[in-house]
Short mmCIF file of C-alpha atoms in Angstrom, two decimals:
data_model
loop_
_atom_site.label_atom_id
_atom_site.label_comp_id
_atom_site.label_asym_id
_atom_site.label_seq_id
_atom_site.Cartn_x
_atom_site.Cartn_y
_atom_site.Cartn_z
CA MET A 1 15.55 140.48 9.35
CA SER A 2 12.74 138.04 10.06
CA TYR A 3 11.86 137.19 13.68
CA VAL A 4 9.70 134.50 15.24
CA THR A 5 7.70 135.88 18.16
CA HIS A 6 6.82 133.81 21.23
CA GLY A 7 4.98 134.75 24.40
CA ARG A 8 1.90 136.95 24.72
CA LEU A 9 1.24 139.56 22.05
CA ASP A 10 -1.86 141.75 22.54
CA ILE A 11 -3.41 142.86 19.27
CA SER A 12 -5.89 145.46 20.51
CA ARG A 13 -4.93 146.18 24.15
CA GLN A 14 -2.04 148.27 25.45
CA PRO A 15 -0.85 146.77 28.77
CA ALA A 16 0.48 149.01 31.54
CA GLN A 17 3.87 147.29 31.32
CA ALA A 18 5.55 145.51 28.45
CA PHE A 19 8.81 143.92 27.44
CA VAL A 20 10.39 142.53 24.28
CA LEU A 21 13.37 140.23 24.68
CA MET A 22 15.31 139.97 21.43
CA GLY A 23 17.92 137.32 20.77
CA GLY A 24 18.94 135.63 17.54
CA ASP A 25 15.96 134.98 15.30
CA ASP A 26 13.44 134.90 18.17
CA ASN A 27 11.54 137.43 20.22
CA PHE A 28 10.02 136.62 23.60
CA VAL A 29 7.37 139.20 24.44
CA ASP A 30 4.70 140.30 26.85
CA ALA A 31 3.56 143.34 24.95
CA SER A 32 1.23 144.82 22.35
CA VAL A 33 1.80 144.91 18.60
CA ALA A 34 2.58 148.63 18.93
CA ASP A 35 5.18 147.82 21.61
CA LEU A 36 6.83 145.25 19.37
CA LYS A 37 7.10 147.75 16.51
CA GLN A 38 8.46 150.44 18.86
CA ALA A 39 10.98 147.99 20.33
CA ARG A 40 12.34 147.15 16.88
CA ARG A 41 12.72 150.85 16.10
CA ASP A 42 14.44 151.56 19.42
CA VAL A 43 16.82 148.58 19.25
CA GLY A 44 17.62 149.30 15.60
CA GLY A 45 19.55 146.13 14.87
CA SER A 46 19.90 142.40 15.40
CA ALA A 47 22.05 142.48 18.56
CA PRO A 48 20.46 140.91 21.66
CA ALA A 49 18.55 143.40 23.80
CA LEU A 50 15.74 143.66 26.32
CA TRP A 51 13.29 146.48 25.59
CA VAL A 52 11.03 147.58 28.43
CA ARG A 53 8.07 149.93 28.83
CA ARG A 54 6.71 151.00 32.19
CA GLY A 55 3.74 153.27 31.59
CA GLN A 56 5.05 155.79 29.04
CA ALA A 57 8.72 155.37 30.01
CA ARG A 58 10.84 153.17 27.75
CA TYR A 59 14.12 151.45 28.66
CA LEU A 60 16.75 149.43 26.89
CA ILE A 61 18.88 146.78 28.59
CA ARG A 62 21.93 145.50 26.73
CA ASP A 63 23.97 144.25 29.67
CA PRO A 64 25.50 140.88 28.59
CA ALA A 65 25.13 139.36 32.07
CA VAL A 66 21.40 140.14 32.19
CA LEU A 67 20.78 138.88 28.65
CA SER A 68 22.83 135.72 29.24
CA GLN A 69 20.79 135.05 32.36
CA LEU A 70 17.57 135.17 30.33
CA SER A 71 18.78 133.40 27.19
CA ARG A 72 18.17 129.89 28.58
CA SER A 73 14.49 130.54 29.34
CA GLN A 74 14.03 132.29 25.99
CA SER A 75 15.59 129.34 24.15
CA ASP A 76 13.36 126.85 25.98
CA VAL A 77 10.20 128.76 25.02
CA ALA A 78 11.38 129.16 21.42
CA ALA A 79 12.23 125.45 21.11
CA LEU A 80 8.79 124.40 22.36
CA GLY A 81 7.09 126.90 20.06
CA ASN A 82 9.06 125.64 17.05
CA ALA A 83 8.24 122.03 17.97
CA GLN A 84 4.54 122.90 18.04
CA ALA A 85 4.81 124.59 14.65
CA GLU A 86 6.49 121.51 13.15
CA LEU A 87 3.83 119.28 14.69
CA GLY A 88 1.15 121.53 13.22
CA ASP A 89 2.70 121.10 9.77
CA ARG A 90 2.62 117.31 10.20
CA GLN A 91 -1.03 117.46 11.28
CA ALA A 92 -1.85 119.50 8.17
CA VAL A 93 -0.21 116.88 5.91
CA ILE A 94 -2.10 114.06 7.64
CA GLY A 95 -5.33 116.04 7.36
CA GLN A 96 -4.77 116.26 3.61
CA GLN A 97 -4.15 112.51 3.47
CA LEU A 98 -7.37 111.87 5.39
CA ALA A 99 -9.33 114.11 3.03
CA LYS A 100 -7.81 112.34 0.01
CA VAL A 101 -8.74 108.89 1.31
CA SER A 102 -12.26 110.08 2.18
CA MET A 103 -12.69 111.42 -1.34
CA GLN A 104 -11.55 108.04 -2.70
CA VAL A 105 -14.22 106.30 -0.62
CA THR A 106 -16.82 108.62 -2.15
CA ALA A 107 -15.48 107.92 -5.63
CA ASP A 108 -15.68 104.19 -5.00
CA ALA A 109 -19.30 104.54 -3.86
CA LEU A 110 -20.15 106.49 -7.01
CA ALA A 111 -18.44 103.82 -9.11
CA ALA A 112 -20.62 101.19 -7.46
CA VAL A 113 -23.73 103.23 -8.32
CA ASP A 114 -22.57 103.48 -11.92
CA VAL A 115 -22.14 99.72 -12.11
CA GLU A 116 -25.68 99.17 -10.86
CA ALA A 117 -27.02 101.67 -13.40
CA VAL A 118 -25.26 99.86 -16.25
CA ALA A 119 -26.60 96.53 -15.05
CA ASP A 120 -30.12 97.92 -14.82
CA HIS A 121 -29.82 99.34 -18.33
CA VAL A 122 -28.69 95.96 -19.65
CA THR A 123 -31.64 94.27 -17.94
CA ARG A 124 -34.17 96.73 -19.39
CA GLN A 125 -32.61 96.43 -22.83
CA ALA A 126 -32.83 92.68 -22.63
CA GLY A 127 -36.53 92.95 -21.79
CA LEU A 128 -37.20 95.20 -24.78
CA ASP A 129 -35.40 92.80 -27.06
CA ALA A 130 -37.15 89.75 -25.65
CA ALA A 131 -39.49 89.64 -28.65
CA ALA A 132 -36.61 89.20 -31.07
CA GLU A 133 -36.29 85.40 -31.14
CA ALA A 134 -33.40 85.51 -33.56
CA ASN A 135 -31.23 87.52 -31.13
CA GLN A 136 -32.03 85.48 -28.02
CA ALA A 137 -28.68 83.73 -27.93
CA ALA A 138 -26.78 86.97 -28.45
CA ARG A 139 -28.73 88.68 -25.64
CA GLN A 140 -28.02 85.85 -23.27
CA ALA A 141 -24.32 85.97 -24.09
CA ARG A 142 -24.22 89.76 -23.56
CA ALA A 143 -26.17 89.43 -20.30
CA ALA A 144 -23.78 86.77 -19.02
CA SER A 145 -20.79 88.92 -19.99
CA ALA A 146 -22.28 92.02 -18.32
CA SER A 147 -23.07 90.01 -15.18
CA ALA A 148 -19.52 88.72 -14.97
CA SER A 149 -18.12 92.22 -15.60
CA GLN A 150 -20.42 93.66 -12.93
CA ALA A 151 -19.36 91.05 -10.40
CA ALA A 152 -15.69 91.74 -11.12
CA ARG A 153 -16.16 95.50 -10.77
CA GLN A 154 -18.12 95.09 -7.56
CA ALA A 155 -15.34 92.91 -6.17
CA ARG A 156 -12.76 95.57 -7.07
CA VAL A 157 -14.90 98.28 -5.46
CA ALA A 158 -15.38 96.20 -2.30
CA THR A 159 -11.63 95.60 -2.08
CA ALA A 160 -10.91 99.30 -2.61
CA LYS A 161 -13.42 100.24 0.10
CA ALA A 162 -11.79 97.85 2.54
CA VAL A 163 -8.35 99.28 1.77
CA ASP A 164 -9.68 102.84 2.08
CA ALA A 165 -11.32 102.03 5.42
CA ARG A 166 -8.04 100.66 6.79
CA GLN A 167 -6.18 103.72 5.52
CA ILE A 168 -8.70 106.04 7.16
CA THR A 169 -8.33 104.17 10.46
CA LEU A 170 -4.53 104.34 10.35
CA VAL A 171 -4.46 108.03 9.38
CA ALA A 172 -7.06 108.93 12.00
CA ARG A 173 -5.04 107.15 14.70
CA GLU A 174 -1.91 109.04 13.70
CA GLN A 175 -3.84 112.32 13.72
CA ALA A 176 -5.13 111.57 17.23
CA GLN A 177 -1.61 110.75 18.43
CA LEU A 178 -0.31 114.04 17.04
CA GLY A 179 -3.18 115.85 18.75
CA ARG A 180 -2.16 114.38 22.10
CA GLU A 181 1.46 115.36 21.47
CA GLN A 182 0.36 118.88 20.53
CA ALA A 183 -1.57 119.20 23.79
CA ARG A 184 1.46 118.00 25.77
CA LEU A 185 3.75 120.52 24.07
CA ALA A 186 1.23 123.31 24.59
CA GLN A 187 1.13 122.59 28.32
CA GLN A 188 4.92 122.54 28.52
CA GLN A 189 5.19 125.81 26.61
CA SER A 190 2.61 127.45 28.85
CA LEU A 191 4.64 126.53 31.93
CA ALA A 192 7.92 127.57 30.30
CA SER A 193 6.43 130.91 29.20
CA ALA A 194 5.10 131.67 32.67
CA ARG A 195 8.49 130.86 34.19
CA ALA A 196 10.30 133.00 31.59
CA VAL A 197 7.98 135.96 32.20
CA ARG A 198 8.72 135.85 35.92
CA GLU A 199 12.46 135.70 35.27
CA VAL A 200 12.35 138.59 32.79
CA ARG A 201 10.34 140.80 35.13
CA THR A 202 12.72 140.07 38.00
CA ALA A 203 15.69 140.91 35.77
CA ILE A 204 14.00 144.16 34.71
CA ASP A 205 13.42 145.21 38.31
CA GLN A 206 17.05 144.49 39.14
CA ALA A 207 18.34 146.35 36.06
CA LEU A 208 16.19 149.39 36.84
CA ALA A 209 17.40 149.41 40.46
CA SER A 210 21.09 148.99 39.50
CA GLY A 211 21.06 151.53 36.70
CA LYS A 212 21.77 148.94 33.97
CA ALA A 213 18.57 149.98 32.15
CA GLU A 214 19.02 152.91 29.76
CA ARG A 215 16.10 155.37 29.72
CA LEU A 216 15.11 156.13 26.13
CA ARG A 217 14.21 159.63 25.01
CA ASP A 218 12.05 160.54 22.03
#
């Protein structure tokens, strides 16, 4: 079964105390990676449970009243975490759009350079052929046609650049708005996580004192 983990997960450090609150498809943890793996082995299923480690001692709390008491805080943290993940996906899509529009601006600039190169080539060619009196009329007609074509292409490039610039502005504004929303959600999740940690630790202390926490043996 696949779980989404929220809370604080230490990769390299083993804290003195740890807990893993399992419920549904989400884990809420204040533990190390090793603790999370051990908790999954100890729980051995998908039923809701609160796994606890105090020093080297491990406990398992399955009391429905305790788990129901903590489920609200766990759900709040999970919902905020999922909202941030969805917002991150939207930011990634907008980032791709911004990159695409920026690449189009570069392509338009290169197209403009190509137009100037063609025009310069036509001008040089006309100079080389200036000695050919018999082809003077033909050169003038080609030059006029090239000039008109160049002007039309430059107009198209200028229009495309203006459109691209507007697109970049709109996409950048949306990206900034999503960034502000991401910061707001992050602050809310930080507060919700801190509140949930306090509630879980209080519930653990009460379960240990009342005997509702099962001591696990290797």
